[in-house]
PDB file of C-alpha atoms in Angstrom:
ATOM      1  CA  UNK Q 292       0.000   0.000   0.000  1.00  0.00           C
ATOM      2  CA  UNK Q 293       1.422   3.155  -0.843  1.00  0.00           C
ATOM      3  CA  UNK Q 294       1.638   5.523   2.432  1.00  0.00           C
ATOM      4  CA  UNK Q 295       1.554   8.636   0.811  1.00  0.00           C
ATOM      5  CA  UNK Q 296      -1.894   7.724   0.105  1.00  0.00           C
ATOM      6  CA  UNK Q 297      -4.548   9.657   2.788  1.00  0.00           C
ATOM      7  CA  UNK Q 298      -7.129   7.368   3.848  1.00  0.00           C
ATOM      8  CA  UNK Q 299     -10.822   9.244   4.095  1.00  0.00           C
ATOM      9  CA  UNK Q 300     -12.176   9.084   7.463  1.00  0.00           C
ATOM     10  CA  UNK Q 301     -16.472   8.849   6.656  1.00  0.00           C
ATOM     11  CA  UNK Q 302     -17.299   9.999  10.064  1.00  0.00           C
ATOM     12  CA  UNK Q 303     -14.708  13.290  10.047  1.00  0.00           C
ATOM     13  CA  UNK Q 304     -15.779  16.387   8.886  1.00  0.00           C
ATOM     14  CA  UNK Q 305     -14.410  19.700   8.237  1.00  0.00           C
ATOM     15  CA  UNK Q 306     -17.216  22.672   8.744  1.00  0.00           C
ATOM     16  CA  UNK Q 307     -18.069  25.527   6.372  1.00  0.00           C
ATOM     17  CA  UNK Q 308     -16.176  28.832   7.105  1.00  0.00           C
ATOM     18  CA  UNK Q 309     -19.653  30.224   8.020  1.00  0.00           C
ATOM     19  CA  UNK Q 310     -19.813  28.005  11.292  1.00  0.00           C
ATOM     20  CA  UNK Q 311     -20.379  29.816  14.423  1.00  0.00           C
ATOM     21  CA  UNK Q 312     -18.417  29.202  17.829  1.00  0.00           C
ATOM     22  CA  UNK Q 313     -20.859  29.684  20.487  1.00  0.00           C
ATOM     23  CA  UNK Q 314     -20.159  28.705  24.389  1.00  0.00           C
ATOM     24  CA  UNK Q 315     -16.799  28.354  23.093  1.00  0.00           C
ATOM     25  CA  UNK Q 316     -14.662  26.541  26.205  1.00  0.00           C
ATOM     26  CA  UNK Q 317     -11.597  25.375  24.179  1.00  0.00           C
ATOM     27  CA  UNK Q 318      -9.063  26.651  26.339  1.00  0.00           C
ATOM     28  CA  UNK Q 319      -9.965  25.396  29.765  1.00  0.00           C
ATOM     29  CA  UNK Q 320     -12.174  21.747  30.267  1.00  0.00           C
ATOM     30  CA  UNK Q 321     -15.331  22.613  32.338  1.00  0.00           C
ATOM     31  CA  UNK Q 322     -17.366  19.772  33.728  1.00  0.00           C
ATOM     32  CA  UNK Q 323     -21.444  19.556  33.708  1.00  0.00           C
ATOM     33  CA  UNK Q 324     -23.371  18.351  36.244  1.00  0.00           C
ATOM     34  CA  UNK Q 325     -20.702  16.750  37.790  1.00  0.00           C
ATOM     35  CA  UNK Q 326     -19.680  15.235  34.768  1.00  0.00           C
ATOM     36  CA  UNK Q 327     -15.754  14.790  33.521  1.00  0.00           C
ATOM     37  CA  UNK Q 328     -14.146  17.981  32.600  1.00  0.00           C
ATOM     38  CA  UNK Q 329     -14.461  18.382  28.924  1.00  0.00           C
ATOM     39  CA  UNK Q 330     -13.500  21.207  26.096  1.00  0.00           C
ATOM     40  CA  UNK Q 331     -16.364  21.989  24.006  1.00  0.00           C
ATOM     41  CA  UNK Q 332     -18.232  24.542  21.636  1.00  0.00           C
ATOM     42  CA  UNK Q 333     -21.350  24.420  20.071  1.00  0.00           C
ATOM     43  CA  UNK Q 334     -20.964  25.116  16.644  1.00  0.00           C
ATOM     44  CA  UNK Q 335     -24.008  27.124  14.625  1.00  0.00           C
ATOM     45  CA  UNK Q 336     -24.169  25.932  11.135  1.00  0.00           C
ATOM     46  CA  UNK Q 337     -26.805  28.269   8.967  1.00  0.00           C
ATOM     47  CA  UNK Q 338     -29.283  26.091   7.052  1.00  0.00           C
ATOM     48  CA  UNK Q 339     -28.329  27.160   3.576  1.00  0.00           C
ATOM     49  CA  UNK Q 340     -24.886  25.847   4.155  1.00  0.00           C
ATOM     50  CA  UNK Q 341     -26.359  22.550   3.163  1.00  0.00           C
ATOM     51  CA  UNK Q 342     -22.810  21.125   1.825  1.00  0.00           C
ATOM     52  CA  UNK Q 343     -22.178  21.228   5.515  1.00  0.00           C
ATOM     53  CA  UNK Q 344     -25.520  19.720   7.039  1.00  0.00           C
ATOM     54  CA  UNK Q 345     -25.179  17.116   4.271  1.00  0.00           C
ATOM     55  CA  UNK Q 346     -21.516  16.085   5.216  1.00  0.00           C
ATOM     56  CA  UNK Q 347     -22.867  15.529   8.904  1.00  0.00           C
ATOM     57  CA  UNK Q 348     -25.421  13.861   8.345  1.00  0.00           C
ATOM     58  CA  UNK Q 349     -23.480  10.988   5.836  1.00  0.00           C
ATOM     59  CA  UNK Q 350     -21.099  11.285   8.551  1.00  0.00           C
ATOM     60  CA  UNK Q 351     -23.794  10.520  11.635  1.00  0.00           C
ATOM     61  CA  UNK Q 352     -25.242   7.444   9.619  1.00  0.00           C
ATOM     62  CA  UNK Q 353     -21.261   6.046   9.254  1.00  0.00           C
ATOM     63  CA  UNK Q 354     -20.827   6.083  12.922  1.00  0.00           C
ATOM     64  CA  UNK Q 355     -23.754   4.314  13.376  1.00  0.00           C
ATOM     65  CA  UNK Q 356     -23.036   1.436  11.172  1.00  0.00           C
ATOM     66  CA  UNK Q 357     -19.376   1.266  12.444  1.00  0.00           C
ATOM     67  CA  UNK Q 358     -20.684   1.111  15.951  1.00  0.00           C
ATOM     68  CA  UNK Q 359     -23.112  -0.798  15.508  1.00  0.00           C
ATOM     69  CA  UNK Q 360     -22.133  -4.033  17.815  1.00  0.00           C
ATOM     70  CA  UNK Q 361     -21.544  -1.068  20.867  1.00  0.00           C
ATOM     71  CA  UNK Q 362     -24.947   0.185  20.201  1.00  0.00           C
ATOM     72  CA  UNK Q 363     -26.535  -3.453  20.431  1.00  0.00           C
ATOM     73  CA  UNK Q 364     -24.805  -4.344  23.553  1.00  0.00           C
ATOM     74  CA  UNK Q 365     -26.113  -6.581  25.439  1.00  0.00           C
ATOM     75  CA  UNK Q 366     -29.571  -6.113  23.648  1.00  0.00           C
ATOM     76  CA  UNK Q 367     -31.379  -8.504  21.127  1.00  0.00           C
ATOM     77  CA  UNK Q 368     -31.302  -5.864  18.557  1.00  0.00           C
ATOM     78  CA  UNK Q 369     -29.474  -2.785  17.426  1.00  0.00           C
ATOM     79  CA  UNK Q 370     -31.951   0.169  17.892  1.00  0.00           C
ATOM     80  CA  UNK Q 371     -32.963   2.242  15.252  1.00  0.00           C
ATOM     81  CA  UNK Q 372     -30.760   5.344  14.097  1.00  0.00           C
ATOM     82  CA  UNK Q 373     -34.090   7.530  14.716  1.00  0.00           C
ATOM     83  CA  UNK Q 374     -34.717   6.354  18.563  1.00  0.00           C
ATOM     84  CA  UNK Q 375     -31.097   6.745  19.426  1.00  0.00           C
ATOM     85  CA  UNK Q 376     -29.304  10.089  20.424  1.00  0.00           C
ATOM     86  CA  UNK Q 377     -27.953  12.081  17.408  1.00  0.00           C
ATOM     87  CA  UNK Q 378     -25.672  15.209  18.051  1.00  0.00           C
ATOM     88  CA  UNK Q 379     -27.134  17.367  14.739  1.00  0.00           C
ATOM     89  CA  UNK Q 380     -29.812  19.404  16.065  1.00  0.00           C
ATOM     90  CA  UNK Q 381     -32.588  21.901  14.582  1.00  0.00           C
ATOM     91  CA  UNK Q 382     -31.490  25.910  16.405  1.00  0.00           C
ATOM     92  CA  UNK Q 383     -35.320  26.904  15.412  1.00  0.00           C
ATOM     93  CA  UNK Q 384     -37.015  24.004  17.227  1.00  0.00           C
ATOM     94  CA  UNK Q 385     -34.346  23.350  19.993  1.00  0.00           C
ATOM     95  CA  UNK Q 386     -33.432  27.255  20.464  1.00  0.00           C
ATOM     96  CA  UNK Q 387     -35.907  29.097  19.728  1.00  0.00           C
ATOM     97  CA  UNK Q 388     -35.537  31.846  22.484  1.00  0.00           C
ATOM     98  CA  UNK Q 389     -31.952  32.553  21.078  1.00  0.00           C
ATOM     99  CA  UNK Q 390     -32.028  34.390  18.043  1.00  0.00           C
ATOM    100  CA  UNK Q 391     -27.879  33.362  17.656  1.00  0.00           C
ATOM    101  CA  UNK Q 392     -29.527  29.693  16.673  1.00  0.00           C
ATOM    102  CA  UNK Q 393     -32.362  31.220  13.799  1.00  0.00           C
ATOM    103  CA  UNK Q 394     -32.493  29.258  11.064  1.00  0.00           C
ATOM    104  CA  UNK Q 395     -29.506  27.290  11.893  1.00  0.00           C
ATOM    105  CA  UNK Q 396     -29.059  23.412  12.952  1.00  0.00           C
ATOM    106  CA  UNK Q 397     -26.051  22.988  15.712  1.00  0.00           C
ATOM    107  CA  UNK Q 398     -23.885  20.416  16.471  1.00  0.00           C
ATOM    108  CA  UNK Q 399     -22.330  20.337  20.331  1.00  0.00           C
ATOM    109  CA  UNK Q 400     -18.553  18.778  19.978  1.00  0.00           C
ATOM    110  CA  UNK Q 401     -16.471  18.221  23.074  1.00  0.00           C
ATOM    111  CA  UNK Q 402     -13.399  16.441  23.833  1.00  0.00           C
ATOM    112  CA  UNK Q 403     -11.412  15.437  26.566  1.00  0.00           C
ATOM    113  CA  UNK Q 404      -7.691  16.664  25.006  1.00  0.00           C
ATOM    114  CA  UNK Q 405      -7.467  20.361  24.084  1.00  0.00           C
ATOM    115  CA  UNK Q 406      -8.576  21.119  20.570  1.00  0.00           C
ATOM    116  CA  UNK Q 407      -5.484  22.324  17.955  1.00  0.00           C
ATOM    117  CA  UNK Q 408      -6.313  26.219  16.943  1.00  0.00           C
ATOM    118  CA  UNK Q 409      -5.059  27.925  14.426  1.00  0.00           C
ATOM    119  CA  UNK Q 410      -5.417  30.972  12.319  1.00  0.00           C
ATOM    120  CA  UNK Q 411      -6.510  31.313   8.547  1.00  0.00           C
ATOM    121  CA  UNK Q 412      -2.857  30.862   7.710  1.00  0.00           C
ATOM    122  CA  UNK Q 413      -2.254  27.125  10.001  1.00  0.00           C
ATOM    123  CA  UNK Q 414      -0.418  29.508  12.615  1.00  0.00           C
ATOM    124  CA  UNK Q 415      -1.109  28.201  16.146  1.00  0.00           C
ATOM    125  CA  UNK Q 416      -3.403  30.635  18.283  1.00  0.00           C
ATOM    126  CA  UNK Q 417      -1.843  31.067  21.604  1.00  0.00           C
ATOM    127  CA  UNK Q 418      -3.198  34.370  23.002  1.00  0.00           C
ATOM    128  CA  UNK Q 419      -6.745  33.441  24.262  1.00  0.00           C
ATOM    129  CA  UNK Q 420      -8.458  36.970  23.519  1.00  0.00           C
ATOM    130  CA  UNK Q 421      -8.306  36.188  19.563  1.00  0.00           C
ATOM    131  CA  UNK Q 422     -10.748  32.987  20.076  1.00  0.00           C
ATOM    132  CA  UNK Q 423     -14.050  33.812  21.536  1.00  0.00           C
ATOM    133  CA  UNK Q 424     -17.433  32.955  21.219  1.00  0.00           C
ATOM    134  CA  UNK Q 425     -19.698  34.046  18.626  1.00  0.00           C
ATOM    135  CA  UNK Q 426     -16.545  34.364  16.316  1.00  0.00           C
ATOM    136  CA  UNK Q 427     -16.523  32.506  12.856  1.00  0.00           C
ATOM    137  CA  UNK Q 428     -14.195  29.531  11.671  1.00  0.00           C
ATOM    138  CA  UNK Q 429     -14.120  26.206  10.425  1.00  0.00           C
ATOM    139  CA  UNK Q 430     -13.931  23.033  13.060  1.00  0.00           C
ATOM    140  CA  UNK Q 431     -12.902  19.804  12.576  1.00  0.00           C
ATOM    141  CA  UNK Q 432     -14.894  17.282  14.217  1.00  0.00           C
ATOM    142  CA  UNK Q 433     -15.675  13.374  14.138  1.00  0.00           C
ATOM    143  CA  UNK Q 434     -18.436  11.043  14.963  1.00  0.00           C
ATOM    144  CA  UNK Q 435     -18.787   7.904  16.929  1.00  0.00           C
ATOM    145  CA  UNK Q 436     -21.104   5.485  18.502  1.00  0.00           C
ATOM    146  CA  UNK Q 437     -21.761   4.949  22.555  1.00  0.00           C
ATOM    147  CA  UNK Q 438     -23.364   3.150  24.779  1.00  0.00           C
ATOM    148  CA  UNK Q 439     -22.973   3.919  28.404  1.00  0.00           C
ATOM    149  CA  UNK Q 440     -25.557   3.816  30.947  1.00  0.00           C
ATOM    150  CA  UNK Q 441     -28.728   2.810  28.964  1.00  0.00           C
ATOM    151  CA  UNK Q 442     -28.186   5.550  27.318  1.00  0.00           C
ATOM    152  CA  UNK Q 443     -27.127   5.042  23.391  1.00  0.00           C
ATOM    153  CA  UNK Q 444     -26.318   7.982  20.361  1.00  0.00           C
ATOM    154  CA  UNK Q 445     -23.745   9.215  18.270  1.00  0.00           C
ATOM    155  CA  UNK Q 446     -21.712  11.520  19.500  1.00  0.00           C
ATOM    156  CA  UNK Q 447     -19.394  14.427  18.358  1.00  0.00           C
ATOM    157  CA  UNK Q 448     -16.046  14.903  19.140  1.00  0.00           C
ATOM    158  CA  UNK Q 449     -13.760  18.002  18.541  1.00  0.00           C
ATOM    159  CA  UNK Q 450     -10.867  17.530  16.492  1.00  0.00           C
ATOM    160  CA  UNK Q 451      -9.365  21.130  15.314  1.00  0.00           C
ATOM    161  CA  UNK Q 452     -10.794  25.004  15.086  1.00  0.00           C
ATOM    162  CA  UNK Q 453      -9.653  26.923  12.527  1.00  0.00           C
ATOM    163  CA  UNK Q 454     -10.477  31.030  12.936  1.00  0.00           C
ATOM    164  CA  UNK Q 455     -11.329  33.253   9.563  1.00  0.00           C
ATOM    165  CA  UNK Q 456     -12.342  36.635  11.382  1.00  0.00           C
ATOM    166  CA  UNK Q 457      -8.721  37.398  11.610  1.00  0.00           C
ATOM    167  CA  UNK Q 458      -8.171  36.949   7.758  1.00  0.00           C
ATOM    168  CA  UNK Q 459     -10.853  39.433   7.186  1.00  0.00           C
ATOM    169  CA  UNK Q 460      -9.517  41.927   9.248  1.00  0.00           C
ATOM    170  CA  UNK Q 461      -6.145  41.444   7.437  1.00  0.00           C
ATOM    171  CA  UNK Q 462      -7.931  41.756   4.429  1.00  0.00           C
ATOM    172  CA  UNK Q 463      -9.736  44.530   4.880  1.00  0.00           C
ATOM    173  CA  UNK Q 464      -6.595  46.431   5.778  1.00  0.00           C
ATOM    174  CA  UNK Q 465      -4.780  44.912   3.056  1.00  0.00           C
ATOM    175  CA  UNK Q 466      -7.468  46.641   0.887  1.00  0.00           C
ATOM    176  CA  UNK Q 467      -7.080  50.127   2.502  1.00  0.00           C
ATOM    177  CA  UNK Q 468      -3.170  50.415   1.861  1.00  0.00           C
ATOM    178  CA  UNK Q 469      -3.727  49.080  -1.492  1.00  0.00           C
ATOM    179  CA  UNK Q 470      -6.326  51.934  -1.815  1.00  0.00           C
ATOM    180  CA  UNK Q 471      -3.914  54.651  -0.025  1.00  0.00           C
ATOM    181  CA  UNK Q 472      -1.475  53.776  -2.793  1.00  0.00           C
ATOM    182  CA  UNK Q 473      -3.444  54.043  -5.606  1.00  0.00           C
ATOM    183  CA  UNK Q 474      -4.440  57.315  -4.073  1.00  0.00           C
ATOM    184  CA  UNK Q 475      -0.743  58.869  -3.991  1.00  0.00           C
ATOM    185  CA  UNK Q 476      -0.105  57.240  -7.412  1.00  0.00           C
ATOM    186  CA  UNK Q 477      -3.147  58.896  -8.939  1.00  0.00           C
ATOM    187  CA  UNK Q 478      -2.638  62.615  -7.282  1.00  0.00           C
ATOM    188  CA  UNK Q 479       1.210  62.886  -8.518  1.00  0.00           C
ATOM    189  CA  UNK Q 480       2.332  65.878  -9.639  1.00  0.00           C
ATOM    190  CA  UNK Q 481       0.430  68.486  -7.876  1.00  0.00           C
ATOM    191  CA  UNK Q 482      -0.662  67.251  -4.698  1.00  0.00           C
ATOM    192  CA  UNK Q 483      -0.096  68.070  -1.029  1.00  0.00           C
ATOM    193  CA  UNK Q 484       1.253  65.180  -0.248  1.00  0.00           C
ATOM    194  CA  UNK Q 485       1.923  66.263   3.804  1.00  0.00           C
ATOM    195  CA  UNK Q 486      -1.969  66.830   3.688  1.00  0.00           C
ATOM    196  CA  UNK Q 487      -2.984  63.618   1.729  1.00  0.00           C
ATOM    197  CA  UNK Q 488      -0.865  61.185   4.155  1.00  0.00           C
ATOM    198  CA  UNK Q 489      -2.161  63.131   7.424  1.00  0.00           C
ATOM    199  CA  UNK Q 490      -6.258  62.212   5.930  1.00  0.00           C
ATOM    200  CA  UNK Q 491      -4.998  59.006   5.247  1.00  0.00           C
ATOM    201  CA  UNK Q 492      -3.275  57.965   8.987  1.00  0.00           C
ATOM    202  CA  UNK Q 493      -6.468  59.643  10.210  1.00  0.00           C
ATOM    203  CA  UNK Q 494      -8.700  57.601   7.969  1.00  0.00           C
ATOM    204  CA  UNK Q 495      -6.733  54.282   8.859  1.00  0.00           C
ATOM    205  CA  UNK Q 496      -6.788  55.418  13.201  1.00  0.00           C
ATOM    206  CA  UNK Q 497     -10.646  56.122  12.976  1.00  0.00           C
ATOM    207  CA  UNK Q 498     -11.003  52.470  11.136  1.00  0.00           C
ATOM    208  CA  UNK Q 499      -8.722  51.095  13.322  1.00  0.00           C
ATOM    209  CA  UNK Q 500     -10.827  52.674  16.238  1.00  0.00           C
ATOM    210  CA  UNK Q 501     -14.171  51.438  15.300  1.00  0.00           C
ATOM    211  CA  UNK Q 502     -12.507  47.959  15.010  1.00  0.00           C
ATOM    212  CA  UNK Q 503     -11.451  48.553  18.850  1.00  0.00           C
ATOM    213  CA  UNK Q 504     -14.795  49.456  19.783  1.00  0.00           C
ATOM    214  CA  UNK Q 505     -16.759  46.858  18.076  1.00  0.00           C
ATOM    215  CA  UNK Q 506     -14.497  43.722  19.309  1.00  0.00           C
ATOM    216  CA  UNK Q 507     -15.093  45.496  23.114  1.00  0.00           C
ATOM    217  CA  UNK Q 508     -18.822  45.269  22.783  1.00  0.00           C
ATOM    218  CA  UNK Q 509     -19.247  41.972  21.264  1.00  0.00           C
ATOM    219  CA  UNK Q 510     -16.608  40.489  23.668  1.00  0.00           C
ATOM    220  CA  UNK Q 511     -18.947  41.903  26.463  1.00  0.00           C
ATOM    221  CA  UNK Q 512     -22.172  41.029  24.714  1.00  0.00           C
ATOM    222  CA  UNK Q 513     -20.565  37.601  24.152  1.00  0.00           C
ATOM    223  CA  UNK Q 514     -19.705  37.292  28.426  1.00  0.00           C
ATOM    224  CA  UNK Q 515     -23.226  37.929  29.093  1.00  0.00           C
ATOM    225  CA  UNK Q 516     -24.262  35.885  26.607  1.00  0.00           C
ATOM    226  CA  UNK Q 517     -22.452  33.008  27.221  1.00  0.00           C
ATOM    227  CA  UNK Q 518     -23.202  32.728  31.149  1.00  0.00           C
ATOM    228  CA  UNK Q 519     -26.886  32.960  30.329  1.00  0.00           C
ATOM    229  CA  UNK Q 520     -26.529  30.126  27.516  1.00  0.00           C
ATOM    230  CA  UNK Q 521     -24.796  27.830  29.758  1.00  0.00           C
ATOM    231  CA  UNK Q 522     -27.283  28.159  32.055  1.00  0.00           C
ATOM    232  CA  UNK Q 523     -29.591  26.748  30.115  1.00  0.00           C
ATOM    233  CA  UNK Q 524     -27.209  24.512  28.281  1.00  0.00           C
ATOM    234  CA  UNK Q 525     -26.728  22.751  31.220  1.00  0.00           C
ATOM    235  CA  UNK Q 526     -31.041  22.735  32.343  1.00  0.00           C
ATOM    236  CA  UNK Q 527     -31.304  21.397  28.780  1.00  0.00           C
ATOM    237  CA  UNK Q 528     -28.985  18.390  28.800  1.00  0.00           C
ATOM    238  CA  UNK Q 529     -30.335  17.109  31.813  1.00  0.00           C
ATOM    239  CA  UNK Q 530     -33.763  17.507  30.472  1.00  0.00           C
ATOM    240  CA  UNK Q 531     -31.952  15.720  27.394  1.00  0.00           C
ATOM    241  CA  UNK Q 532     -30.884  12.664  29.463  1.00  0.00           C
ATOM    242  CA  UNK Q 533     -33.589  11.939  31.263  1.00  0.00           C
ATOM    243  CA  UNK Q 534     -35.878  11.983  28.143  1.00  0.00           C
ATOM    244  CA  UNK Q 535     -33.278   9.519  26.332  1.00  0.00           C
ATOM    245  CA  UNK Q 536     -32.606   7.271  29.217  1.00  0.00           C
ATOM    246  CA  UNK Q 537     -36.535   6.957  29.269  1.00  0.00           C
ATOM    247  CA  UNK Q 538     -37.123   6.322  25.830  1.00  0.00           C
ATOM    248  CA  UNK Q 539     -34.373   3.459  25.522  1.00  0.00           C
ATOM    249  CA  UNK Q 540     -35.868   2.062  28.873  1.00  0.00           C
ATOM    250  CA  UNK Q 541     -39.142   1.841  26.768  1.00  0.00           C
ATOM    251  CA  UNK Q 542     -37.394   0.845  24.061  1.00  0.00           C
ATOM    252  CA  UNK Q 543     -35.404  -2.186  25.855  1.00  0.00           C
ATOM    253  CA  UNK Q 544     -38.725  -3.855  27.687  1.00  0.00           C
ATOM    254  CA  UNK Q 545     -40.318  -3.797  23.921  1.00  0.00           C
ATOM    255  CA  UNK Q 546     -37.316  -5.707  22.938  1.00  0.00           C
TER     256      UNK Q 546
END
């Protein structure tokens, strides 16, 4: 076999640029209910990014045929793939007080091991303020069967984040010295060019200003945000359980 060859993983997938981070804890594990500390983020995928949904959802059914024997367990049958847990979710029926989830399915990924992140360019992220929620990026994540507890689904695990708000922001800037140029190159021969270059730098602060200002209110809106989600993150997943474990109770005395 030749081992330059890259194997395709079914139940690995890489997310649209257009996903969403939201209650984005990828730096430090946090444990719910009790639970073992875990780093996770929900990611928001809009519905017209149906490349994405699709992916998923091939992805979903893999890990359910490759885990098929752990689903089964000790049971006569292997449950169906519609009674069983699944991780993609609907934002406008499971969200619908949160207007961040409109029109959107989700997919909660978590892992145990701290997710890779890096920037548009594969440069590791070290500095914690650049990754946030509510920011946009691609994730890599991966899907897999369990069983634990009488209480069976696919889960999602969290692979890699990859951020693309920085690139715009070096884009647009790229843009605006492109543009200052031009501007010099087009006024030569009788300009002020003292005057020109003092509009420009003033320009470039004010834009540079308004960047400031924005990132400082959606990091605050996001802090708010984010305590007030988790809240009911963690109200909703042990709503979650006890509906599932109840349903494969059912499920197991039919069987």
């Amino acid at each position: 076999m030749n081992k330059n060859v890259k194997i395709n993983n079914p139940m690995k997938v890489i997310t649209g640029p257009d996903t969403r981070w939201s209650y984005a804890n990828v730096w430090e594990p946090k444990s719910i209910n009790g639970g073992t500390p875990k780093y996770s983020v929900s990611l928001i995928i809009p519905k017209s990014d149906t490349k994405t949904i699709a992916k998923i959802e091939a992805a979903i059914e893999a890990a359910y045929k490759e885990g098929e024997a752990k689903l089964k367990g000790n049971g006569k049958s292997v449950p169906a793939l519609s009674v069983i847990r699944t991780p993609l979710r609907d934002g406008d029926m499971d969200r619908p007080d949160d207007p961040a989830y409109a029109n959107a399915y989700f997919v909660n990924a978590n892992a145990t091991s701290a997710p890779g992140i890096v920037d548009a360019d594969r440069n590791p992220i070290l500095t914690r303020s650049e990754v946030y929620s509510g920011m946009y990026g691609r994730a890599s994540i991966s899907f897999y069967a369990f069983n634990s507890s009488s209480n069976k689904g696919i889960a999602c695990g969290l692979n890699n984040l990859v951020t693309v708000s920085l690139l715009v922001v070096r884009q647009v800037l790229s843009l605006i010295s492109h543009l200052m140029k031009m501007t010099i190159s087009l006024i030569n021969g009788g300009g002020n060019y003292e005057m020109l270059q003092t509009i420009l730098v003033v320009v470039l602060l004010a834009i540079w200003l308004l960047f400031s200002v924005v990132s400082l209110i959606t990091a605050i809106q996001n802090l708010i945000n984010d305590h007030k989600r988790e809240i009911r993150e963690q109200e909703s997943a042990k709503r979650d359980l006890e509906y599932h474990e109840a349903r494969m109770k059912v499920y197991e005395k039919t069987n």
